[in-house]
């Protein structure tokens, strides 16, 4: 299935962008982070990955995305770097290299989490 075909360009409303992705209207902030993590789906992650140049999300990508997302939903915050390294079993350099934008602006964005600036990260 071609997930990218369902994404349309942003409709700007101040600092927010309403976009149609994976068949739903999603509100993003000006930097491309979802405002409501409950709207995230795997299809949304595929579309966002494609936009950032990742044509295929491998199992390693999903392990990072799911860990960050699950941790955030259970704890109300993203994991600290040491928690992420321990939880994934990879070095920060390895994790960063998986995503254009690294952990903060790559993995967190694909996981549907809020902007690091609005969460104190």
N, CA, C and O atoms as a MOPAC input file, in Angstrom:
PM7 MOZYME 1SCF
protein

 N      0.83500 1    -1.17700 1     0.00000 1
 C      0.00000 1     0.00000 1     0.00000 1
 C      0.87700 1     1.23800 1     0.00000 1
 O      1.84500 1     1.30200 1     0.75900 1
 N      0.56400 1     2.22400 1    -0.83400 1
 C      1.33900 1     3.44800 1    -0.92000 1
 C      0.76100 1     4.47200 1     0.03800 1
 O     -0.19100 1     5.18100 1    -0.28800 1
 N      1.35300 1     4.54200 1     1.23600 1
 C      0.85200 1     5.45100 1     2.26600 1
 C      1.05500 1     6.90300 1     1.87400 1
 O      0.24400 1     7.75700 1     2.23400 1
 N      2.11500 1     7.19700 1     1.14800 1
 C      2.42800 1     8.57700 1     0.79100 1
 C      1.32000 1     9.19200 1    -0.05700 1
 O      1.10600 1    10.40200 1     0.00400 1
 N      0.63200 1     8.40900 1    -0.82500 1
 C     -0.39400 1     8.93600 1    -1.70600 1
 C     -1.52900 1     9.60300 1    -0.94900 1
 O     -2.22300 1    10.45400 1    -1.50600 1
 N     -1.73100 1     9.23700 1     0.30200 1
 C     -2.82700 1     9.80800 1     1.06400 1
 C     -2.48000 1    11.11300 1     1.76400 1
 O     -3.37800 1    11.80000 1     2.25100 1
 N     -1.21600 1    11.47000 1     1.82800 1
 C     -0.82600 1    12.70000 1     2.51700 1
 C     -1.01200 1    13.89200 1     1.59000 1
 O     -0.67500 1    13.83000 1     0.40700 1
 N     -1.54300 1    14.96000 1     2.12900 1
 C     -1.67200 1    16.18900 1     1.36100 1
 C     -0.91600 1    17.28200 1     2.07100 1
 O     -0.53900 1    17.13300 1     3.23300 1
 N     -0.69300 1    18.37600 1     1.38000 1
 C      0.07300 1    19.49000 1     1.93800 1
 C     -0.63700 1    20.14900 1     3.10600 1
 O     -1.83600 1    19.96000 1     3.30800 1
 N      0.12900 1    20.93400 1     3.88200 1
 C     -0.43000 1    21.57100 1     5.07600 1
 C     -1.37300 1    22.71300 1     4.74600 1
 O     -1.19500 1    23.41900 1     3.75300 1
 N     -2.37100 1    22.88200 1     5.58600 1
 C     -3.23200 1    24.05200 1     5.55700 1
 C     -2.88500 1    24.81400 1     6.82700 1
 O     -3.17500 1    24.34900 1     7.92900 1
 N     -2.27500 1    25.96200 1     6.68100 1
 C     -1.76900 1    26.68000 1     7.84700 1
 C     -2.86300 1    27.50700 1     8.51100 1
 O     -3.66400 1    28.16800 1     7.85000 1
 N     -2.86900 1    27.44500 1     9.83700 1
 C     -3.77800 1    28.23200 1    10.64700 1
 C     -2.94100 1    28.77700 1    11.80000 1
 O     -2.86600 1    28.15800 1    12.86200 1
 N     -2.31500 1    29.92800 1    11.59400 1
 C     -1.40500 1    30.45200 1    12.60100 1
 C     -0.16800 1    29.58800 1    12.66000 1
 O      0.51200 1    29.41100 1    11.65000 1
 N      0.13800 1    29.04400 1    13.83100 1
 C      1.31300 1    28.18300 1    13.97000 1
 C      0.94500 1    26.71600 1    13.85800 1
 O      1.79800 1    25.84800 1    14.04000 1
 N     -0.28900 1    26.43400 1    13.56500 1
 C     -0.73200 1    25.04100 1    13.42100 1
 C     -0.96100 1    24.71900 1    11.95900 1
 O     -1.27700 1    25.59000 1    11.14800 1
 N     -0.79400 1    23.44600 1    11.64600 1
 C     -1.01700 1    22.96100 1    10.29100 1
 C     -1.99100 1    21.79000 1    10.36400 1
 O     -1.77200 1    20.83700 1    11.11200 1
 N     -3.04900 1    21.86400 1     9.59600 1
 C     -3.98700 1    20.75200 1     9.50800 1
 C     -3.66800 1    20.02500 1     8.20600 1
 O     -3.69400 1    20.60500 1     7.12100 1
 N     -3.36400 1    18.73000 1     8.35100 1
 C     -2.99600 1    17.93200 1     7.19400 1
 C     -3.83100 1    16.67000 1     7.14200 1
 O     -4.21300 1    16.11700 1     8.17300 1
 N     -4.10700 1    16.22600 1     5.93600 1
 C     -4.78500 1    14.95800 1     5.73400 1
 C     -3.71900 1    13.89300 1     5.50000 1
 O     -3.02800 1    13.89100 1     4.48100 1
 N     -3.60400 1    12.98900 1     6.47200 1
 C     -2.60500 1    11.92300 1     6.39500 1
 C     -3.27400 1    10.61000 1     6.76100 1
 O     -3.98100 1    10.51400 1     7.76400 1
 N     -3.04200 1     9.61000 1     5.94000 1
 C     -3.57700 1     8.26700 1     6.17800 1
 C     -5.08400 1     8.30300 1     6.42900 1
 O     -5.60000 1     7.57900 1     7.28000 1
 N     -5.77400 1     9.14900 1     5.68400 1
 C     -7.23300 1     9.19400 1     5.75600 1
 C     -7.82300 1     9.97700 1     6.91200 1
 O     -9.03100 1     9.91200 1     7.14000 1
 N     -7.00300 1    10.71600 1     7.65100 1
 C     -7.54700 1    11.51100 1     8.75200 1
 C     -6.93600 1    12.90600 1     8.77300 1
 O     -5.81800 1    13.11400 1     8.30000 1
 N     -7.67800 1    13.85100 1     9.32300 1
 C     -7.18800 1    15.21200 1     9.48500 1
 C     -6.40100 1    15.27300 1    10.78800 1
 O     -6.93000 1    14.95400 1    11.85200 1
 N     -5.14800 1    15.68000 1    10.70400 1
 C     -4.27400 1    15.72400 1    11.87200 1
 C     -3.71100 1    17.13100 1    11.99600 1
 O     -3.31600 1    17.74300 1    11.00400 1
 N     -3.67900 1    17.63700 1    13.22500 1
 C     -3.13800 1    18.96200 1    13.49300 1
 C     -1.68800 1    18.80800 1    13.95900 1
 O     -1.38600 1    18.04900 1    14.88000 1
 N     -0.80700 1    19.55100 1    13.29500 1
 C      0.61800 1    19.58100 1    13.61100 1
 C      1.00000 1    20.98900 1    14.03900 1
 O      0.33800 1    21.95900 1    13.66900 1
 N      2.06700 1    21.09800 1    14.81900 1
 C      2.58600 1    22.42500 1    15.13200 1
 C      3.43400 1    22.89300 1    13.94900 1
 O      3.57400 1    22.17900 1    12.95500 1
 N      3.99100 1    24.08600 1    14.06300 1
 C      4.75100 1    24.67800 1    12.96000 1
 C      6.00100 1    23.87800 1    12.60000 1
 O      6.52300 1    24.02200 1    11.49400 1
 N      6.49300 1    23.03300 1    13.52200 1
 C      7.68900 1    22.24100 1    13.24900 1
 C      7.37300 1    20.80900 1    12.81200 1
 O      8.28200 1    19.99600 1    12.64500 1
 N      6.09900 1    20.50400 1    12.62800 1
 C      5.71900 1    19.19100 1    12.11900 1
 C      5.45700 1    18.12300 1    13.15300 1
 O      5.42000 1    16.94000 1    12.81500 1
 N      5.27200 1    18.50800 1    14.41700 1
 C      4.95000 1    17.54500 1    15.46800 1
 C      3.44300 1    17.49100 1    15.67400 1
 O      2.76600 1    18.52000 1    15.66200 1
 N      2.92600 1    16.28300 1    15.86200 1
 C      1.49800 1    16.11100 1    16.11000 1
 C      1.12700 1    16.74300 1    17.44700 1
 O      1.87600 1    16.64200 1    18.41900 1
 N     -0.03100 1    17.39200 1    17.48800 1
 C     -0.48800 1    17.98500 1    18.73800 1
 C     -1.24800 1    16.97400 1    19.58800 1
 O     -1.29000 1    17.10800 1    20.81100 1
 N     -1.84700 1    15.96700 1    18.96200 1
 C     -2.62500 1    14.96700 1    19.68400 1
 C     -2.06100 1    13.57500 1    19.40000 1
 O     -2.35300 1    12.98900 1    18.35700 1
 N     -1.24600 1    13.03700 1    20.32900 1
 C     -0.64400 1    11.71900 1    20.09900 1
 C     -1.64800 1    10.59300 1    19.88700 1
 O     -1.29300 1     9.55100 1    19.33700 1
 N     -2.89400 1    10.78400 1    20.31000 1
 C     -3.89400 1     9.72600 1    20.14000 1
 C     -4.29700 1     9.54500 1    18.67900 1
 O     -4.92900 1     8.54400 1    18.34200 1
 N     -3.94900 1    10.48600 1    17.80500 1
 C     -4.26400 1    10.35600 1    16.39000 1
 C     -3.23000 1     9.51800 1    15.63300 1
 O     -3.41100 1     9.22800 1    14.45000 1
 N     -2.16100 1     9.13600 1    16.30400 1
 C     -1.09000 1     8.37900 1    15.65800 1
 C     -1.56000 1     6.98500 1    15.26800 1
 O     -2.28800 1     6.32700 1    16.01000 1
 N     -1.13400 1     6.55600 1    14.10300 1
 C     -1.30700 1     5.17400 1    13.65300 1
 C     -0.01700 1     4.76700 1    12.94300 1
 O      0.81700 1     5.61700 1    12.63300 1
 N      0.14400 1     3.49600 1    12.69200 1
 C      1.31200 1     3.04500 1    11.94200 1
 C      1.32800 1     3.65000 1    10.54200 1
 O      2.39400 1     3.95000 1    10.00400 1
 N      0.14600 1     3.82900 1     9.95300 1
 C      0.06600 1     4.43000 1     8.62300 1
 C      0.56800 1     5.87200 1     8.64300 1
 O      1.24400 1     6.31100 1     7.71300 1
 N      0.23900 1     6.60500 1     9.70300 1
 C      0.73900 1     7.97600 1     9.85600 1
 C      2.26200 1     7.94400 1     9.94800 1
 O      2.94100 1     8.75200 1     9.31500 1
 N      2.79600 1     7.01700 1    10.73000 1
 C      4.25500 1     6.89200 1    10.85800 1
 C      4.90100 1     6.61700 1     9.50400 1
 O      5.94400 1     7.18800 1     9.18600 1
 N      4.28800 1     5.74900 1     8.70700 1
 C      4.82400 1     5.45500 1     7.37300 1
 C      4.87300 1     6.72300 1     6.52300 1
 O      5.87700 1     6.98900 1     5.86300 1
 N      3.80500 1     7.49700 1     6.53600 1
 C      3.76100 1     8.72100 1     5.73600 1
 C      4.81300 1     9.72200 1     6.20000 1
 O      5.51100 1    10.31600 1     5.37800 1
 N      4.92900 1     9.90900 1     7.50500 1
 C      5.91600 1    10.85000 1     8.03800 1
 C      7.34000 1    10.37500 1     7.73300 1
 O      8.21700 1    11.18500 1     7.43000 1
 N      7.56100 1     9.07800 1     7.81200 1
 C      8.88300 1     8.53200 1     7.48300 1
 C      9.21900 1     8.80200 1     6.02100 1
 O     10.33100 1     9.21800 1     5.69700 1
 N      8.26300 1     8.56500 1     5.15500 1
 C      8.47700 1     8.79300 1     3.73400 1
 C      8.82000 1    10.25300 1     3.45600 1
 O      9.70300 1    10.54600 1     2.65000 1
 N      8.12400 1    11.16000 1     4.12100 1
 C      8.40700 1    12.58600 1     3.96600 1
 C      9.82400 1    12.94000 1     4.40800 1
 O     10.43100 1    13.87000 1     3.87700 1
 N     10.34500 1    12.20300 1     5.37300 1
 C     11.68900 1    12.50800 1     5.87400 1
 C     12.77500 1    11.69400 1     5.16800 1
 O     13.93900 1    11.73100 1     5.56600 1
 N     12.39500 1    10.96000 1     4.12100 1
 C     13.38000 1    10.24300 1     3.32200 1
 C     13.58500 1     8.78900 1     3.70000 1
 O     14.46200 1     8.12600 1     3.14600 1
 N     12.80000 1     8.28500 1     4.62700 1
 C     12.90400 1     6.86700 1     5.00600 1
 C     11.84700 1     6.11600 1     4.21300 1
 O     10.65500 1     6.23500 1     4.49500 1
 N     12.27400 1     5.35000 1     3.23100 1
 C     11.31200 1     4.68100 1     2.35800 1
 C     10.72400 1     3.41600 1     2.97000 1
 O      9.62700 1     2.99200 1     2.60500 1
 N     11.46400 1     2.81400 1     3.90600 1
 C     10.97400 1     1.59700 1     4.53900 1
 C     11.33600 1     1.61500 1     6.01700 1
 O     12.50800 1     1.73200 1     6.37600 1
 N     10.33600 1     1.50100 1     6.86200 1
 C     10.58200 1     1.39800 1     8.29800 1
 C     10.90000 1    -0.05200 1     8.62200 1
 O     10.04800 1    -0.93200 1     8.50200 1
 N     12.13100 1    -0.28300 1     9.03300 1
 C     12.60700 1    -1.62100 1     9.37500 1
 C     12.19900 1    -1.96100 1    10.80900 1
 O     11.71800 1    -1.10400 1    11.55000 1
 N     12.39700 1    -3.21800 1    11.18400 1
 C     12.03800 1    -3.64100 1    12.54000 1
 C     12.77900 1    -2.83300 1    13.60500 1
 O     12.23600 1    -2.59500 1    14.68300 1
 N     14.00300 1    -2.41100 1    13.32000 1
 C     14.75300 1    -1.59600 1    14.27800 1
 C     14.10400 1    -0.23600 1    14.47100 1
 O     14.03100 1     0.26200 1    15.59400 1
 N     13.62900 1     0.37300 1    13.38000 1
 C     12.90300 1     1.63900 1    13.48100 1
 C     11.68200 1     1.46700 1    14.38800 1
 O     11.43900 1     2.26000 1    15.29700 1
 N     10.92100 1     0.40000 1    14.10900 1
 C      9.69300 1     0.16700 1    14.87700 1
 C      9.99100 1    -0.08000 1    16.35200 1
 O      9.23300 1     0.35400 1    17.21900 1
 N     11.07800 1    -0.76600 1    16.63700 1
 C     11.44500 1    -1.00800 1    18.03400 1
 C     11.66000 1     0.31000 1    18.76300 1
 O     11.20000 1     0.47700 1    19.89300 1
 N     12.35200 1     1.24100 1    18.12900 1
 C     12.59700 1     2.55900 1    18.72300 1
 C     11.29700 1     3.34600 1    18.83300 1
 O     10.98500 1     3.89100 1    19.89200 1
 N     10.54400 1     3.40500 1    17.74500 1
 C      9.29000 1     4.16900 1    17.72900 1
 C      8.33900 1     3.65900 1    18.80800 1
 O      7.78200 1     4.44400 1    19.57600 1
 N      8.16000 1     2.35300 1    18.85900 1
 C      7.22100 1     1.78800 1    19.84100 1
 C      7.71200 1     1.98300 1    21.28200 1
 O      6.90800 1     2.25300 1    22.17400 1
 N      9.01400 1     1.85000 1    21.51200 1
 C      9.53900 1     2.04700 1    22.85700 1
 C      9.30600 1     3.49000 1    23.31300 1
 O      8.80500 1     3.72600 1    24.41300 1
 N      9.67000 1     4.44800 1    22.46500 1
 C      9.50000 1     5.86000 1    22.81900 1
 C      8.02600 1     6.17100 1    23.05400 1
 O      7.66500 1     6.83300 1    24.02700 1
 N      7.20000 1     5.69300 1    22.16800 1
 C      5.76000 1     5.96500 1    22.26200 1
 C      5.15100 1     5.32700 1    23.51800 1
 O      4.43600 1     5.99300 1    24.26700 1
 N      5.43000 1     4.05600 1    23.74500 1
 C      4.90000 1     3.36200 1    24.92000 1
 C      5.38400 1     4.01900 1    26.20800 1
 O      4.61400 1     4.19500 1    27.15200 1
 N      6.65300 1     4.37700 1    26.23700 1
 C      7.21000 1     5.01600 1    27.43100 1
 C      6.49100 1     6.34400 1    27.70000 1
 O      6.12400 1     6.64700 1    28.83500 1
 N      6.30100 1     7.11400 1    26.65000 1
 C      5.61600 1     8.41100 1    26.78600 1
 C      4.18100 1     8.21500 1    27.30000 1
 O      3.74800 1     8.91600 1    28.21500 1
 N      3.47000 1     7.29100 1    26.72900 1
 C      2.07000 1     7.07100 1    27.11600 1
 C      1.95300 1     6.53300 1    28.54400 1
 O      0.97400 1     6.82700 1    29.23000 1
 N      2.92500 1     5.75800 1    28.99900 1
 C      2.89000 1     5.21400 1    30.35500 1
 C      3.39900 1     6.19600 1    31.40900 1
 O      2.94800 1     6.16500 1    32.55400 1
 N      4.33300 1     7.06600 1    31.02800 1
 C      5.00600 1     7.92200 1    32.00400 1
 C      4.74000 1     9.41700 1    31.83700 1
 O      5.12700 1    10.21300 1    32.69300 1
 N      4.08500 1     9.80400 1    30.74300 1
 C      3.80200 1    11.21600 1    30.51800 1
 C      5.01800 1    12.02100 1    30.10600 1
 O      4.97900 1    13.25100 1    30.10400 1
 N      6.08400 1    11.34500 1    29.76200 1
 C      7.30400 1    12.00500 1    29.28400 1
 C      8.07900 1    11.01500 1    28.43000 1
 O      7.83200 1     9.81000 1    28.47100 1
 N      9.01700 1    11.53900 1    27.65900 1
 C      9.86300 1    10.65000 1    26.85600 1
 C     10.95300 1    10.06300 1    27.73700 1
 O     11.28800 1    10.63600 1    28.77400 1
 N     11.50900 1     8.92800 1    27.33600 1
 C     12.58800 1     8.34500 1    28.13700 1
 C     13.84500 1     9.20700 1    28.06500 1
 O     14.14500 1     9.81500 1    27.03800 1
 N     14.56800 1     9.24300 1    29.17900 1
 C     15.88400 1     9.87000 1    29.17700 1
 C     16.79100 1     9.03600 1    28.28100 1
 O     16.48400 1     7.88000 1    27.99100 1
 N     17.89400 1     9.60800 1    27.84500 1
 C     18.78500 1     8.87700 1    26.94000 1
 C     19.24900 1     7.55600 1    27.52900 1
 O     19.31400 1     6.55000 1    26.82200 1
 N     19.56900 1     7.54700 1    28.81000 1
 C     20.04000 1     6.28100 1    29.41200 1
 C     18.91400 1     5.24400 1    29.44300 1
 O     19.17100 1     4.05000 1    29.28500 1
 N     17.67100 1     5.68900 1    29.64400 1
 C     16.52700 1     4.76900 1    29.63600 1
 C     16.28100 1     4.23600 1    28.22500 1
 O     15.93900 1     3.06800 1    28.04000 1
 N     16.45800 1     5.09600 1    27.25000 1
 C     16.27100 1     4.69500 1    25.85800 1
 C     17.33200 1     3.67900 1    25.44700 1
 O     17.01100 1     2.65400 1    24.84600 1
 N     18.58900 1     3.95700 1    25.76700 1
 C     19.66700 1     3.02200 1    25.43600 1
 C     19.42800 1     1.66200 1    26.08200 1
 O     19.57300 1     0.62600 1    25.43300 1
 N     19.06500 1     1.66700 1    27.35200 1
 C     18.82300 1     0.40900 1    28.06900 1
 C     17.60800 1    -0.32100 1    27.49000 1
 O     17.64900 1    -1.53500 1    27.29600 1
 N     16.53600 1     0.41400 1    27.21600 1
 C     15.30400 1    -0.19100 1    26.72000 1
 C     15.42200 1    -0.76500 1    25.32300 1
 O     14.78500 1    -1.76800 1    25.00400 1
 N     16.23500 1    -0.13200 1    24.48700 1
 C     16.39800 1    -0.56700 1    23.10000 1
 C     17.59300 1    -1.50100 1    22.94600 1
 O     17.60200 1    -2.36800 1    22.07200 1
 N     18.60100 1    -1.32300 1    23.79800 1
 C     19.80600 1    -2.13500 1    23.68000 1
 C     20.72000 1    -1.68700 1    22.55500 1
 O     21.43000 1    -2.49400 1    21.95500 1
 N     20.69600 1    -0.38500 1    22.27500 1
 C     21.54400 1     0.19800 1    21.23400 1
 C     22.19500 1     1.45700 1    21.79400 1
 O     21.72700 1     2.02600 1    22.78000 1
 N     23.27600 1     1.88200 1    21.15400 1
 C     23.90800 1     3.14000 1    21.55300 1
 C     23.08800 1     4.31300 1    21.00800 1
 O     22.30200 1     4.16100 1    20.07300 1
 N     23.28900 1     5.47200 1    21.60700 1
 C     22.59600 1     6.66800 1    21.11000 1
 C     22.97900 1     6.96500 1    19.66700 1
 O     22.13400 1     7.37500 1    18.87100 1
 N     24.23600 1     6.76200 1    19.33200 1
 C     24.69000 1     7.00100 1    17.96600 1
 C     23.95000 1     6.09700 1    16.98100 1
 O     23.54400 1     6.54400 1    15.90900 1
 N     23.77800 1     4.83600 1    17.34200 1
 C     23.04400 1     3.90100 1    16.47300 1
 C     21.58800 1     4.33500 1    16.31300 1
 O     21.04200 1     4.29400 1    15.21000 1
 N     20.96500 1     4.74900 1    17.41000 1
 C     19.56600 1     5.17400 1    17.36400 1
 C     19.42900 1     6.44700 1    16.53400 1
 O     18.55800 1     6.54500 1    15.67000 1
 N     20.29800 1     7.41900 1    16.80500 1
 C     20.27000 1     8.68600 1    16.06400 1
 C     20.41400 1     8.45500 1    14.55900 1
 O     19.74700 1     9.11200 1    13.76000 1
 N     21.28300 1     7.52300 1    14.17700 1
 C     21.55600 1     7.30400 1    12.75700 1
 C     20.37500 1     6.67200 1    12.00400 1
 O     20.34200 1     6.70100 1    10.77400 1
 N     19.43100 1     6.11600 1    12.71700 1
 C     18.26800 1     5.50400 1    12.07000 1
 C     17.29500 1     6.52600 1    11.48800 1
 O     16.57300 1     6.22700 1    10.53700 1
 N     17.27700 1     7.73000 1    12.05500 1
 C     16.26000 1     8.72300 1    11.71700 1
 C     16.89200 1    10.03100 1    11.27600 1
 O     17.76000 1    10.57100 1    11.96100 1
 N     16.44900 1    10.54600 1    10.11300 1
 C     16.87800 1    11.89400 1     9.78200 1
 C     16.21200 1    12.79600 1    10.82200 1
 O     15.01300 1    12.67600 1    11.07000 1
 N     16.96000 1    13.66800 1    11.40900 1
 C     16.44700 1    14.45500 1    12.52200 1
 C     16.78300 1    13.84800 1    13.86400 1
 O     16.44500 1    14.41900 1    14.90200 1
 N     17.44700 1    12.69400 1    13.86700 1
 C     17.85500 1    12.07000 1    15.11100 1
 C     16.69400 1    11.60400 1    15.96400 1
 O     15.61900 1    11.28400 1    15.45800 1
 N     16.92600 1    11.57200 1    17.26200 1
 C     15.89200 1    11.09500 1    18.18900 1
 C     14.80600 1    12.14800 1    18.36500 1
 O     13.62200 1    11.85700 1    18.20000 1
 N     15.19900 1    13.34200 1    18.69200 1
 C     14.22600 1    14.39100 1    19.00100 1
 C     13.31400 1    14.73000 1    17.83300 1
 O     12.09000 1    14.70800 1    17.96300 1
 N     13.91600 1    15.04500 1    16.68800 1
 C     13.11600 1    15.52600 1    15.56400 1
 C     12.86100 1    14.46200 1    14.50200 1
 O     12.26000 1    14.74600 1    13.46700 1
 N     13.30700 1    13.26600 1    14.75200 1
 C     13.06700 1    12.15300 1    13.84200 1
 C     12.19000 1    11.11000 1    14.48500 1
 O     11.01900 1    10.97200 1    14.13000 1
 N     12.74700 1    10.37000 1    15.43600 1
 C     12.01200 1     9.27400 1    16.07800 1
 C     10.77400 1     9.79000 1    16.82000 1
 O      9.69800 1     9.20000 1    16.71700 1
 N     10.92400 1    10.88000 1    17.55900 1
 C      9.77400 1    11.41100 1    18.30600 1
 C      8.66000 1    11.85700 1    17.36700 1
 O      7.48000 1    11.64900 1    17.64900 1
 N      9.03700 1    12.46400 1    16.26100 1
 C      8.03500 1    12.92700 1    15.28500 1
 C      7.30300 1    11.73100 1    14.67500 1
 O      6.07900 1    11.75600 1    14.54200 1
 N      8.04400 1    10.68700 1    14.30500 1
 C      7.41900 1     9.49700 1    13.72400 1
 C      6.55900 1     8.75800 1    14.74000 1
 O      5.61000 1     8.07100 1    14.36400 1
 N      6.88000 1     8.89200 1    16.02000 1
 C      6.10200 1     8.24800 1    17.07900 1
 C      4.85200 1     9.05900 1    17.44100 1
 O      4.06400 1     8.64000 1    18.28900 1
 N      4.67500 1    10.20500 1    16.80500 1
 C      3.47200 1    11.00400 1    17.03200 1
 C      3.47500 1    11.77300 1    18.33400 1
 O      2.41200 1    12.13400 1    18.83900 1
 N      4.65400 1    12.03300 1    18.89200 1
 C      4.73600 1    12.73000 1    20.16900 1
 C      4.80700 1    14.24100 1    19.97100 1
 O      5.17500 1    14.71400 1    18.89500 1
 N      4.45500 1    14.99700 1    21.01000 1
 C      4.48000 1    16.45400 1    20.89900 1
 C      5.89300 1    16.99200 1    20.70300 1
 O      6.88300 1    16.28900 1    20.91100 1
 N      5.95600 1    18.23100 1    20.30400 1
 C      7.21300 1    18.94000 1    20.08300 1
 C      8.04900 1    18.93900 1    21.36400 1
 O      7.53100 1    19.22100 1    22.44400 1
 N      9.34600 1    18.62100 1    21.24300 1
 C     10.19900 1    18.64600 1    22.43300 1
 C     10.19100 1    20.00400 1    23.15000 1
 O     10.33900 1    20.06400 1    24.37000 1
 N     10.02000 1    21.07700 1    22.39900 1
 C     10.00200 1    22.41800 1    23.02000 1
 C      8.79800 1    22.60600 1    23.92700 1
 O      8.87200 1    23.32200 1    24.92500 1
 N      7.68200 1    21.96000 1    23.58100 1
 C      6.47100 1    22.13100 1    24.40100 1
 C      6.41500 1    21.16000 1    25.56600 1
 O      5.52200 1    21.25900 1    26.40700 1
 N      7.35600 1    20.21700 1    25.63100 1
 C      7.36200 1    19.22000 1    26.71000 1
 C      8.54900 1    19.38500 1    27.64100 1
 O      8.75900 1    18.54000 1    28.51100 1
 N      9.31200 1    20.42000 1    27.49200 1
 C     10.45600 1    20.60500 1    28.35700 1
 C     11.64400 1    19.74300 1    28.00200 1
 O     12.55500 1    19.60800 1    28.81900 1
 N     11.67800 1    19.14700 1    26.81100 1
 C     12.82200 1    18.32700 1    26.38700 1
 C     13.73400 1    19.13200 1    25.50800 1
 O     14.75500 1    18.62200 1    25.04700 1

